[in-house]
Coordinates of C-alpha atoms (C1' of nucleotides) in Angstrom, one line a residue:
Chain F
X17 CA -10.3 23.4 -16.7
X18 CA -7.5 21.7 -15.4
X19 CA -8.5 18.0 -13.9
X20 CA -6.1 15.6 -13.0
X21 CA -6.8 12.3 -11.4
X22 CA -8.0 13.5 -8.1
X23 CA -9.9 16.4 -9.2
X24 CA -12.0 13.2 -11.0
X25 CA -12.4 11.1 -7.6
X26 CA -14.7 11.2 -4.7
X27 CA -13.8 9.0 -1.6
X28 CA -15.2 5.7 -3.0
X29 CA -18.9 3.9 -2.3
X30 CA -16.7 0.5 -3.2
X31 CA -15.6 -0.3 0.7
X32 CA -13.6 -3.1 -0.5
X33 CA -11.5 -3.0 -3.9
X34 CA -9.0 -6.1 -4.6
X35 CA -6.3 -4.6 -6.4
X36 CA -4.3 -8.4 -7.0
X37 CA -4.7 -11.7 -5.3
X38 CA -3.7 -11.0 -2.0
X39 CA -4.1 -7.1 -2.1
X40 CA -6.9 -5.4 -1.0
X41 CA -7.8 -1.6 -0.2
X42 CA -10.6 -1.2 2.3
X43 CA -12.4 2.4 1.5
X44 CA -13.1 4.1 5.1
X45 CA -12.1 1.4 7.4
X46 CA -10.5 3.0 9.7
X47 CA -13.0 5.8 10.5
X48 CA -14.5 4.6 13.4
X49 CA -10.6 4.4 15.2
X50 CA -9.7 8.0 13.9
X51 CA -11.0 9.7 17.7
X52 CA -8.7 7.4 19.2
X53 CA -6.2 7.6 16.9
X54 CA -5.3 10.9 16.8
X55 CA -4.9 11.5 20.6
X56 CA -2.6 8.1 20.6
X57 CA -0.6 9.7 17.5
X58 CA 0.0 12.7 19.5
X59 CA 1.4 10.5 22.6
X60 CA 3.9 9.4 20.1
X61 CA 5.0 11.6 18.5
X62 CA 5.8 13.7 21.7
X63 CA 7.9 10.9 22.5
X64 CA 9.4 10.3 19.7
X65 CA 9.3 13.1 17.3
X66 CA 9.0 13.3 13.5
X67 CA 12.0 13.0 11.8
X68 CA 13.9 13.0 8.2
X69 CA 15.9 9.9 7.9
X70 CA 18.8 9.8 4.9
X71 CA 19.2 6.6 2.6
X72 CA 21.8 4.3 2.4
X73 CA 22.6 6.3 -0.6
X74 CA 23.4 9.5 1.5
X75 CA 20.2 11.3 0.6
X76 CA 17.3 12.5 2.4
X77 CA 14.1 11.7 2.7
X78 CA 11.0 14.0 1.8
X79 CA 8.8 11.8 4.3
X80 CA 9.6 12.5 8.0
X81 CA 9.0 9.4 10.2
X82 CA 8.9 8.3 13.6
X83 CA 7.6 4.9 15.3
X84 CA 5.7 2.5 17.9
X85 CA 5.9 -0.7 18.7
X86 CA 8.8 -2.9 19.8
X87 CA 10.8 -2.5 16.4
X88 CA 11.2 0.4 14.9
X89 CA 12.2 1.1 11.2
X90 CA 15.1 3.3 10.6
X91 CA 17.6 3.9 7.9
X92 CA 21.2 5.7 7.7
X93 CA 23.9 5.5 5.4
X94 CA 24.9 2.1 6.4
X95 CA 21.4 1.0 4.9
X96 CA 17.9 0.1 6.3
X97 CA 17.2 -1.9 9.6
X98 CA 14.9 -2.4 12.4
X99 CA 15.9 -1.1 16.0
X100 CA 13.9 -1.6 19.4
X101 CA 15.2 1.7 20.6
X102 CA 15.0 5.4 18.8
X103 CA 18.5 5.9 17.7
X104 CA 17.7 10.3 18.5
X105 CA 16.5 9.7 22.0
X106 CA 17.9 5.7 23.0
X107 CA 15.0 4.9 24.7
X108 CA 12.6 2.2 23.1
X109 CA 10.3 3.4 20.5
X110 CA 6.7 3.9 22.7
X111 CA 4.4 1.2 22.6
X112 CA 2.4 0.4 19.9
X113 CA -1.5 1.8 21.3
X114 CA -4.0 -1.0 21.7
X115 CA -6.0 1.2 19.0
X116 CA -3.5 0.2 16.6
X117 CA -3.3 -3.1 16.9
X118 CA -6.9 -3.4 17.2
X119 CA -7.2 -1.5 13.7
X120 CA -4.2 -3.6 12.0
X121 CA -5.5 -7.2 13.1
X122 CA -9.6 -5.9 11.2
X123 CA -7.7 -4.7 8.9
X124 CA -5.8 -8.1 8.0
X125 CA -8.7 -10.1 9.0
X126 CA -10.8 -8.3 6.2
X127 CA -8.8 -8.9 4.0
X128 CA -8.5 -13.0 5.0
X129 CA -4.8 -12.7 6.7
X130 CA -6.0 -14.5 10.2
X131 CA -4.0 -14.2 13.5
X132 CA -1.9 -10.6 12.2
X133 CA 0.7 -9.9 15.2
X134 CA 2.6 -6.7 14.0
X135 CA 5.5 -5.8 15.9
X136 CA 6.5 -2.8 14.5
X137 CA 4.3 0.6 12.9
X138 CA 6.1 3.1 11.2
X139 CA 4.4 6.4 11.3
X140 CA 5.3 8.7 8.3
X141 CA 4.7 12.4 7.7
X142 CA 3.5 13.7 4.2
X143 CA 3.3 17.2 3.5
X144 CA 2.5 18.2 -0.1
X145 CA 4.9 18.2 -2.1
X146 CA 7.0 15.0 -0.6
X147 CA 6.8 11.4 -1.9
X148 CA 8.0 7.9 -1.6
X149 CA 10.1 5.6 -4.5
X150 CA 9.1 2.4 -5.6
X151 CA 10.4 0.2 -3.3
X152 CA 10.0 -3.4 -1.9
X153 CA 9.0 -3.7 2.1
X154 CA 12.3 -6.8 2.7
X155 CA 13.6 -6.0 5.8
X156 CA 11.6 -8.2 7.8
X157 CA 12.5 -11.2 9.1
X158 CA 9.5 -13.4 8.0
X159 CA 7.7 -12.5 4.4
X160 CA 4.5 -14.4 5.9
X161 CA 2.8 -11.9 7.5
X162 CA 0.9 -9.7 5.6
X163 CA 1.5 -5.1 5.4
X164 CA -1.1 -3.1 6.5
X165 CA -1.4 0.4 5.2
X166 CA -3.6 3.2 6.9
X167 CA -4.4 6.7 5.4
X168 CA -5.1 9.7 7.1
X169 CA -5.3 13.4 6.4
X170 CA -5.4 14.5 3.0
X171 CA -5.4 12.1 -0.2
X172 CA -2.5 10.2 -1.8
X173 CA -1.8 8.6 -5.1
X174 CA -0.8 5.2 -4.0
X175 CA 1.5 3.4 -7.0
X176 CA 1.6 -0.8 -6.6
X177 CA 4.1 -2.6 -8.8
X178 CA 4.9 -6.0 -9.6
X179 CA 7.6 -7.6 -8.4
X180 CA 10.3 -5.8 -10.5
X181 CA 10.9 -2.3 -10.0
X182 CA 10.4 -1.5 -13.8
X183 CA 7.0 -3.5 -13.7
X184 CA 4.0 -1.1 -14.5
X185 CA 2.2 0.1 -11.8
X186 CA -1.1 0.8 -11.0
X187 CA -2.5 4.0 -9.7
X188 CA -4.5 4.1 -6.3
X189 CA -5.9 7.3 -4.6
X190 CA -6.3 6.9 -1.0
X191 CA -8.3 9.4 1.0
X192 CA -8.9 9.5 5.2
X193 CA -9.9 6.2 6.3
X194 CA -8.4 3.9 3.7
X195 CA -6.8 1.0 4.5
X196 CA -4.6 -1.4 1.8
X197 CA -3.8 -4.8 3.1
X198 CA -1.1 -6.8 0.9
X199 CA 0.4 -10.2 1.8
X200 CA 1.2 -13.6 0.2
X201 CA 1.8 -13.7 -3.2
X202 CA 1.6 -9.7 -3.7
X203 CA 4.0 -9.8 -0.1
X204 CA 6.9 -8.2 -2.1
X205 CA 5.3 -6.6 -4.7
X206 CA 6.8 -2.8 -5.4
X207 CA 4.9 0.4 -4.2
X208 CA 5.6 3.7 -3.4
X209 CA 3.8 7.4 -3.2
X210 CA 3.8 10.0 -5.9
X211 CA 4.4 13.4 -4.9
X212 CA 1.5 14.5 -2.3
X213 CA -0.4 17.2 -3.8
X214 CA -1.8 20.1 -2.1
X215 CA -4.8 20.1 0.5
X216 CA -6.0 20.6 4.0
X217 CA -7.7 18.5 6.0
X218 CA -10.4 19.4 8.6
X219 CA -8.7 17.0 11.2
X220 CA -5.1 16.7 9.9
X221 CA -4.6 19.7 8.3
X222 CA -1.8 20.4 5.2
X223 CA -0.6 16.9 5.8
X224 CA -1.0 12.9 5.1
X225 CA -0.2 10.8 7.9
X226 CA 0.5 6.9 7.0
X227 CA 1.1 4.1 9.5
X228 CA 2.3 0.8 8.0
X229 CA 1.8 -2.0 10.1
X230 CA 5.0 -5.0 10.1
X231 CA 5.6 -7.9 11.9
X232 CA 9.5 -7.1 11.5
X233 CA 10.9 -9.4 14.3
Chain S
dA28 C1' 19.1 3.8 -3.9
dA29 C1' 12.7 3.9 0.9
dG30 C1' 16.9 8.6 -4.2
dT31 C1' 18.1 11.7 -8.2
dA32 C1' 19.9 12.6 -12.9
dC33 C1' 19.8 11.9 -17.4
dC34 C1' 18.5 9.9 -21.8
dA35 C1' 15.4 8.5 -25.8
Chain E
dT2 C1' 19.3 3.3 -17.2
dA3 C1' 23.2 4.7 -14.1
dC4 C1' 24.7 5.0 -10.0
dT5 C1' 27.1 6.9 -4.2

DNA sequence: AAGTACCA
DNA sequence: TACT
């Protein structure tokens, strides 16, 4: 018998979980978008291809990435910014699909952030294995607007800190469907992705996909 | 430093 | 914690 955390899970009854003030995780939300989702995932990424970005530190990233919407997150070793064109092909990042935007703005109104205009969704790439530091979401130009988080494919441990990098975290599994909203005071608050483990997925297959939601501009 | 190595 |  060898359980870990996920072997002890089920995707949860709970549809709505507040994990701090202004931090919520919404269990299945986005199920009803997934048949629209998918074929407007494949769009972009035919555009605009997955890709492993390296860290202002020099190293690469596990997580493979790509974008829509009219800013698009990137990172080099000059450090982390926001571009409106893909710096591998130098055309704009495509459009973010009405689908999304329709998804983000429930989303955020679920969780009571009225009015969500995201200008940016960064699409990342898990396969097991890969992961994402603690890290802080600042490169945006207004800390107002709230993050929305979507989870597809196979699960994830979801880690969300305080607003030090050494502050405990807590641990979140998020299966296909879920949906974690944080904004106000939580805005800033440290979170990451341990180390995917490994699965298959009857849609996705042997991967996560993530799309996080920003109004970066 | 959105990353890893190393230590206690 | 240190650090390219």
């Amino acid at each position: 018998m060898n359980l870990d955390l996920f072997d002890t899970l089920e995707p949860s009854d709970n549809r709505q979980q507040q994990l701090a003030q202004d931090a919520f995780v919404l269990r299945g939300f986005a199920i009803p978008y997934v048949p629209e989702l998918l074929p407007a995932l494949a769009a972009i990424q035919q555009a605009a291809p997955f890709r492993h970005l390296v860290t202002p530190g020099g190293l690469r990233m596990s997580v493979a990435l790509t974008n829509c919407g009219r800013l698009g997150w990137t990172s080099d070793r000059h450090g982390y910014r926001y571009t409106a064109t893909d710096p591998d092909s130098g055309r704009p990042w495509p459009a973010m699909p009405a689908v999304f935007l329709r998804l983000a703005q429930a989303a955020a109104a679920q969780a009571g952030f009225d009015a969500f205009m995201p200008d940016a969704c960064l699409v990342n790439r898990y396969e097991p294995g890969t992961k994402l530091s603690l890290h802080q979401d600042k490169d945006e130009q207004d800390y107002n607007a709230p993050i929305v988080s979507v989870s597809l494919g196979i699960p994830a441990l979801f880690q969300f800190g305080g607003h030090a990098r050494s502050d405990k975290t807590e641990r979140v599994p998020l299966f296909h469907g879920d949906v974690v909203v944080w904004g106000g005071v939580d805005r800033l608050r440290y979170h990451g992705v341990l180390p995917l483990k490994e699965g298959q997925h009857p849609l996705l297959g042997r991967q996560r996909i993530n799309f996080t939601f920003r109004k970066a501009g």
